[in-house]
Amino acid sequence: ISNSGIRPNPICGLICENPFSRPADLFIHHAEDFLRNYLSQNRHHIWRRLLFWIFARILLLRIGLIFNYGAQDAVSELQSLPILLMHSTADDVVPLEHCIRIYQAASLDETTSRSTTTSQPDLTTPSPPLTSHEIVSPVSSTGNKTAKLWIVPNADHCALYDCYPEEWKSRVMDFLDCLTFNP
């Protein structure tokens, strides 16, 4: 997602399975998860959060990232580029909240920078679900009308295809069929 915002224009759409919103947020999640049994959950949570934030900043600098820029920030630069976000509720590597934050950022009502044009496909109407999995329609009626979110239960990280191959194929192919390719 981050790289598609800086590329010229050959990208017609994005399919993202289990994306994370920002690198520091993912690091903080894993640090808290790893140290959950060793640190008090009731006391000093503000100091613990501050310490993890400092460690996250140091880690970002060590890997060459000056800012905590991620997919959540990049979607605002993608105009009305069609985006299919897919995530599992059982993912223990990247929490579902990351994907929801990206989806909400893509669906923000920013009419000046995210106007929907007629040349882009209208993906607001979700395809009928093949099973009982949830598909979320855009949050805003004037935001990015081409952002779709598909949430499934009981699949590990990046294992949506392994658990639901027919539905995965159907949703991805429906998404690809709606794209307008400009070679």
PDB file of C-alpha atoms in Angstrom:
ATOM      1  CA  ILE A   1       0.000   0.000   0.000  1.00  0.00           C
ATOM      2  CA  SER A   2       2.780   2.425   0.923  1.00  0.00           C
ATOM      3  CA  ASN A   3       4.686   1.937  -2.349  1.00  0.00           C
ATOM      4  CA  SER A   4       1.606   2.256  -4.549  1.00  0.00           C
ATOM      5  CA  GLY A   5       1.209   5.882  -3.477  1.00  0.00           C
ATOM      6  CA  ILE A   6       4.611   6.848  -4.901  1.00  0.00           C
ATOM      7  CA  ARG A   7       4.504   4.879  -8.167  1.00  0.00           C
ATOM      8  CA  PRO A   8       3.481   6.664 -11.388  1.00  0.00           C
ATOM      9  CA  ASN A   9       0.093   5.233 -12.386  1.00  0.00           C
ATOM     10  CA  PRO A  10       0.275   1.633 -13.626  1.00  0.00           C
ATOM     11  CA  ILE A  11      -1.483   0.315 -10.519  1.00  0.00           C
ATOM     12  CA  CYS A  12      -5.186  -0.291 -11.101  1.00  0.00           C
ATOM     13  CA  GLY A  13      -6.090  -1.709  -7.702  1.00  0.00           C
ATOM     14  CA  LEU A  14      -4.746  -3.244  -4.516  1.00  0.00           C
ATOM     15  CA  ILE A  15      -5.501  -6.575  -2.879  1.00  0.00           C
ATOM     16  CA  CYS A  16      -4.220  -6.684   0.690  1.00  0.00           C
ATOM     17  CA  GLU A  17      -4.421  -9.737   2.916  1.00  0.00           C
ATOM     18  CA  ASN A  18      -3.785  -9.119   6.612  1.00  0.00           C
ATOM     19  CA  PRO A  19      -2.102  -5.695   6.236  1.00  0.00           C
ATOM     20  CA  PHE A  20      -0.703  -3.752   9.182  1.00  0.00           C
ATOM     21  CA  SER A  21      -1.451  -0.058   9.633  1.00  0.00           C
ATOM     22  CA  ARG A  22       1.932   1.290  10.816  1.00  0.00           C
ATOM     23  CA  PRO A  23       5.233  -0.419  11.705  1.00  0.00           C
ATOM     24  CA  ALA A  24       5.452   1.049  15.220  1.00  0.00           C
ATOM     25  CA  ASP A  25       1.883  -0.014  16.026  1.00  0.00           C
ATOM     26  CA  LEU A  26       2.704  -3.591  15.059  1.00  0.00           C
ATOM     27  CA  PHE A  27       5.911  -3.554  17.105  1.00  0.00           C
ATOM     28  CA  ILE A  28       4.091  -2.194  20.168  1.00  0.00           C
ATOM     29  CA  HIS A  29       1.410  -4.876  19.796  1.00  0.00           C
ATOM     30  CA  HIS A  30       4.011  -7.653  19.759  1.00  0.00           C
ATOM     31  CA  ALA A  31       6.020  -6.142  22.630  1.00  0.00           C
ATOM     32  CA  GLU A  32       2.898  -5.928  24.793  1.00  0.00           C
ATOM     33  CA  ASP A  33       1.835  -9.424  23.804  1.00  0.00           C
ATOM     34  CA  PHE A  34       5.279 -10.880  24.536  1.00  0.00           C
ATOM     35  CA  LEU A  35       5.598  -9.166  27.922  1.00  0.00           C
ATOM     36  CA  ARG A  36       1.959  -9.553  28.990  1.00  0.00           C
ATOM     37  CA  ASN A  37       2.753 -12.208  31.616  1.00  0.00           C
ATOM     38  CA  TYR A  38       5.731 -10.316  33.031  1.00  0.00           C
ATOM     39  CA  LEU A  39       4.352  -6.799  33.398  1.00  0.00           C
ATOM     40  CA  SER A  40       1.483  -5.570  35.512  1.00  0.00           C
ATOM     41  CA  GLN A  41      -1.601  -4.945  33.419  1.00  0.00           C
ATOM     42  CA  ASN A  42      -3.267  -2.617  35.901  1.00  0.00           C
ATOM     43  CA  ARG A  43      -0.501  -0.323  37.128  1.00  0.00           C
ATOM     44  CA  HIS A  44       1.977   1.758  35.192  1.00  0.00           C
ATOM     45  CA  HIS A  45       0.311   1.119  31.832  1.00  0.00           C
ATOM     46  CA  ILE A  46       1.078   4.684  30.697  1.00  0.00           C
ATOM     47  CA  TRP A  47       4.782   4.269  31.431  1.00  0.00           C
ATOM     48  CA  ARG A  48       4.871   0.871  29.783  1.00  0.00           C
ATOM     49  CA  ARG A  49       3.183   2.300  26.683  1.00  0.00           C
ATOM     50  CA  LEU A  50       5.681   5.199  26.629  1.00  0.00           C
ATOM     51  CA  LEU A  51       8.614   2.782  26.938  1.00  0.00           C
ATOM     52  CA  PHE A  52       7.291   0.643  24.070  1.00  0.00           C
ATOM     53  CA  TRP A  53       6.767   3.793  21.979  1.00  0.00           C
ATOM     54  CA  ILE A  54      10.406   4.825  22.549  1.00  0.00           C
ATOM     55  CA  PHE A  55      11.614   1.326  21.643  1.00  0.00           C
ATOM     56  CA  ALA A  56       9.444   1.432  18.512  1.00  0.00           C
ATOM     57  CA  ARG A  57      10.989   4.756  17.467  1.00  0.00           C
ATOM     58  CA  ILE A  58      14.498   3.392  18.005  1.00  0.00           C
ATOM     59  CA  LEU A  59      13.626   0.295  15.969  1.00  0.00           C
ATOM     60  CA  LEU A  60      12.240   2.450  13.154  1.00  0.00           C
ATOM     61  CA  LEU A  61      15.444   4.488  13.073  1.00  0.00           C
ATOM     62  CA  ARG A  62      17.575   1.342  13.084  1.00  0.00           C
ATOM     63  CA  ILE A  63      15.785  -0.008  10.015  1.00  0.00           C
ATOM     64  CA  GLY A  64      15.999   3.338   8.234  1.00  0.00           C
ATOM     65  CA  LEU A  65      12.521   4.718   8.770  1.00  0.00           C
ATOM     66  CA  ILE A  66      12.450   8.251  10.115  1.00  0.00           C
ATOM     67  CA  PHE A  67       8.673   8.481  10.346  1.00  0.00           C
ATOM     68  CA  ASN A  68       6.083   5.946  11.408  1.00  0.00           C
ATOM     69  CA  TYR A  69       4.519   6.040   7.945  1.00  0.00           C
ATOM     70  CA  GLY A  70       2.443   3.075   6.945  1.00  0.00           C
ATOM     71  CA  ALA A  71      -0.518   1.813   4.980  1.00  0.00           C
ATOM     72  CA  GLN A  72      -2.960   3.777   7.111  1.00  0.00           C
ATOM     73  CA  ASP A  73      -1.285   6.993   5.968  1.00  0.00           C
ATOM     74  CA  ALA A  74      -0.674   5.933   2.365  1.00  0.00           C
ATOM     75  CA  VAL A  75      -4.310   5.226   1.506  1.00  0.00           C
ATOM     76  CA  SER A  76      -5.032   8.966   1.613  1.00  0.00           C
ATOM     77  CA  GLU A  77      -2.642   9.411  -1.337  1.00  0.00           C
ATOM     78  CA  LEU A  78      -4.306   6.709  -3.424  1.00  0.00           C
ATOM     79  CA  GLN A  79      -7.272   8.836  -4.471  1.00  0.00           C
ATOM     80  CA  SER A  80     -10.031   6.471  -5.508  1.00  0.00           C
ATOM     81  CA  LEU A  81      -7.845   3.467  -6.261  1.00  0.00           C
ATOM     82  CA  PRO A  82      -9.874   0.288  -5.692  1.00  0.00           C
ATOM     83  CA  ILE A  83      -8.704  -1.566  -2.582  1.00  0.00           C
ATOM     84  CA  LEU A  84      -9.745  -5.009  -1.372  1.00  0.00           C
ATOM     85  CA  LEU A  85      -8.754  -5.553   2.260  1.00  0.00           C
ATOM     86  CA  MET A  86      -9.031  -9.079   3.648  1.00  0.00           C
ATOM     87  CA  HIS A  87      -8.391 -10.097   7.242  1.00  0.00           C
ATOM     88  CA  SER A  88      -9.121 -12.860   9.713  1.00  0.00           C
ATOM     89  CA  THR A  89     -10.430 -12.430  13.224  1.00  0.00           C
ATOM     90  CA  ALA A  90      -8.063 -15.215  14.353  1.00  0.00           C
ATOM     91  CA  ASP A  91      -4.855 -13.611  13.026  1.00  0.00           C
ATOM     92  CA  ASP A  92      -2.325 -13.518  15.878  1.00  0.00           C
ATOM     93  CA  VAL A  93       0.462 -11.830  13.860  1.00  0.00           C
ATOM     94  CA  VAL A  94      -1.405  -8.695  12.751  1.00  0.00           C
ATOM     95  CA  PRO A  95      -4.496  -7.786  14.784  1.00  0.00           C
ATOM     96  CA  LEU A  96      -7.754  -7.139  12.932  1.00  0.00           C
ATOM     97  CA  GLU A  97      -7.770  -3.543  14.230  1.00  0.00           C
ATOM     98  CA  HIS A  98      -4.912  -2.703  11.840  1.00  0.00           C
ATOM     99  CA  CYS A  99      -6.954  -3.641   8.786  1.00  0.00           C
ATOM    100  CA  ILE A 100      -9.994  -1.802  10.118  1.00  0.00           C
ATOM    101  CA  ARG A 101      -7.882   1.358  10.641  1.00  0.00           C
ATOM    102  CA  ILE A 102      -6.659   1.152   7.033  1.00  0.00           C
ATOM    103  CA  TYR A 103     -10.213   0.643   5.818  1.00  0.00           C
ATOM    104  CA  GLN A 104     -11.493   3.599   7.827  1.00  0.00           C
ATOM    105  CA  ALA A 105      -8.654   5.796   6.540  1.00  0.00           C
ATOM    106  CA  ALA A 106      -9.524   4.757   2.974  1.00  0.00           C
ATOM    107  CA  SER A 107     -13.187   5.512   3.577  1.00  0.00           C
ATOM    108  CA  LEU A 108     -12.741   8.963   5.107  1.00  0.00           C
ATOM    109  CA  ASP A 109     -14.851  11.796   3.767  1.00  0.00           C
ATOM    110  CA  GLU A 110     -12.163  13.878   2.081  1.00  0.00           C
ATOM    111  CA  THR A 111     -13.924  15.159  -1.034  1.00  0.00           C
ATOM    112  CA  THR A 112     -11.026  17.366  -2.093  1.00  0.00           C
ATOM    113  CA  SER A 113      -8.388  14.646  -2.197  1.00  0.00           C
ATOM    114  CA  ARG A 114     -10.504  11.512  -2.589  1.00  0.00           C
ATOM    115  CA  SER A 115     -13.155  12.271  -5.158  1.00  0.00           C
ATOM    116  CA  THR A 116     -14.648   9.258  -6.850  1.00  0.00           C
ATOM    117  CA  THR A 117     -14.536   9.576 -10.615  1.00  0.00           C
ATOM    118  CA  THR A 118     -16.629   7.790 -13.191  1.00  0.00           C
ATOM    119  CA  SER A 119     -13.549   6.094 -14.659  1.00  0.00           C
ATOM    120  CA  GLN A 120     -13.100   3.983 -11.526  1.00  0.00           C
ATOM    121  CA  PRO A 121     -15.303   0.947 -10.900  1.00  0.00           C
ATOM    122  CA  ASP A 122     -18.075   1.218  -8.340  1.00  0.00           C
ATOM    123  CA  LEU A 123     -17.380  -1.474  -5.770  1.00  0.00           C
ATOM    124  CA  THR A 124     -19.709  -0.219  -3.056  1.00  0.00           C
ATOM    125  CA  THR A 125     -22.161  -3.044  -3.505  1.00  0.00           C
ATOM    126  CA  PRO A 126     -20.564  -6.142  -2.038  1.00  0.00           C
ATOM    127  CA  SER A 127     -20.946  -9.380  -3.871  1.00  0.00           C
ATOM    128  CA  PRO A 128     -23.332 -11.744  -2.114  1.00  0.00           C
ATOM    129  CA  PRO A 129     -21.435 -13.675   0.536  1.00  0.00           C
ATOM    130  CA  LEU A 130     -20.848 -17.320  -0.265  1.00  0.00           C
ATOM    131  CA  THR A 131     -20.744 -18.204   3.424  1.00  0.00           C
ATOM    132  CA  SER A 132     -21.560 -16.462   6.668  1.00  0.00           C
ATOM    133  CA  HIS A 133     -18.440 -14.293   6.597  1.00  0.00           C
ATOM    134  CA  GLU A 134     -18.772 -10.578   6.984  1.00  0.00           C
ATOM    135  CA  ILE A 135     -18.135  -8.036   4.265  1.00  0.00           C
ATOM    136  CA  VAL A 136     -18.197  -4.438   5.358  1.00  0.00           C
ATOM    137  CA  SER A 137     -19.444  -1.696   3.078  1.00  0.00           C
ATOM    138  CA  PRO A 138     -17.736   1.707   3.065  1.00  0.00           C
ATOM    139  CA  VAL A 139     -18.096   3.783   6.217  1.00  0.00           C
ATOM    140  CA  SER A 140     -18.711   7.010   4.341  1.00  0.00           C
ATOM    141  CA  SER A 141     -20.961   7.564   1.363  1.00  0.00           C
ATOM    142  CA  THR A 142     -18.631  10.238  -0.023  1.00  0.00           C
ATOM    143  CA  GLY A 143     -15.231   8.741   0.755  1.00  0.00           C
ATOM    144  CA  ASN A 144     -13.353   6.083  -1.195  1.00  0.00           C
ATOM    145  CA  LYS A 145     -16.244   4.099  -2.628  1.00  0.00           C
ATOM    146  CA  THR A 146     -13.850   1.507  -3.976  1.00  0.00           C
ATOM    147  CA  ALA A 147     -12.552   0.234  -0.631  1.00  0.00           C
ATOM    148  CA  LYS A 148     -13.936  -3.152   0.432  1.00  0.00           C
ATOM    149  CA  LEU A 149     -13.243  -5.072   3.618  1.00  0.00           C
ATOM    150  CA  TRP A 150     -13.741  -8.826   3.901  1.00  0.00           C
ATOM    151  CA  ILE A 151     -13.454 -10.274   7.419  1.00  0.00           C
ATOM    152  CA  VAL A 152     -13.414 -14.024   7.980  1.00  0.00           C
ATOM    153  CA  PRO A 153     -13.225 -16.082  11.184  1.00  0.00           C
ATOM    154  CA  ASN A 154     -10.807 -18.852  12.086  1.00  0.00           C
ATOM    155  CA  ALA A 155      -7.946 -18.322   9.633  1.00  0.00           C
ATOM    156  CA  ASP A 156      -4.320 -17.833  10.576  1.00  0.00           C
ATOM    157  CA  HIS A 157      -2.117 -15.024   9.277  1.00  0.00           C
ATOM    158  CA  CYS A 158      -2.198 -14.954   5.451  1.00  0.00           C
ATOM    159  CA  ALA A 159      -4.140 -18.220   5.360  1.00  0.00           C
ATOM    160  CA  LEU A 160      -7.491 -16.990   4.056  1.00  0.00           C
ATOM    161  CA  TYR A 161      -7.002 -18.898   0.812  1.00  0.00           C
ATOM    162  CA  ASP A 162      -6.037 -22.051   2.706  1.00  0.00           C
ATOM    163  CA  CYS A 163      -9.210 -21.964   4.802  1.00  0.00           C
ATOM    164  CA  TYR A 164     -11.701 -20.556   2.272  1.00  0.00           C
ATOM    165  CA  PRO A 165     -10.288 -21.178  -1.229  1.00  0.00           C
ATOM    166  CA  GLU A 166     -13.550 -20.948  -3.187  1.00  0.00           C
ATOM    167  CA  GLU A 167     -14.740 -17.782  -1.493  1.00  0.00           C
ATOM    168  CA  TRP A 168     -11.266 -16.222  -1.747  1.00  0.00           C
ATOM    169  CA  LYS A 169     -11.150 -16.953  -5.488  1.00  0.00           C
ATOM    170  CA  SER A 170     -14.649 -15.605  -5.980  1.00  0.00           C
ATOM    171  CA  ARG A 171     -14.022 -12.344  -4.124  1.00  0.00           C
ATOM    172  CA  VAL A 172     -10.626 -11.704  -5.696  1.00  0.00           C
ATOM    173  CA  MET A 173     -11.866 -12.505  -9.201  1.00  0.00           C
ATOM    174  CA  ASP A 174     -14.942 -10.283  -8.728  1.00  0.00           C
ATOM    175  CA  PHE A 175     -12.637  -7.489  -7.588  1.00  0.00           C
ATOM    176  CA  LEU A 176     -10.270  -7.987 -10.546  1.00  0.00           C
ATOM    177  CA  ASP A 177     -13.186  -8.083 -12.998  1.00  0.00           C
ATOM    178  CA  CYS A 178     -14.238  -4.604 -11.840  1.00  0.00           C
ATOM    179  CA  LEU A 179     -10.839  -3.028 -12.464  1.00  0.00           C
ATOM    180  CA  THR A 180     -10.081  -0.829 -15.430  1.00  0.00           C
ATOM    181  CA  PHE A 181      -6.652  -1.642 -16.825  1.00  0.00           C
ATOM    182  CA  ASN A 182      -4.697   1.183 -18.500  1.00  0.00           C
ATOM    183  CA  PRO A 183      -1.566  -0.351 -20.087  1.00  0.00           C
TER     184      PRO A 183
END
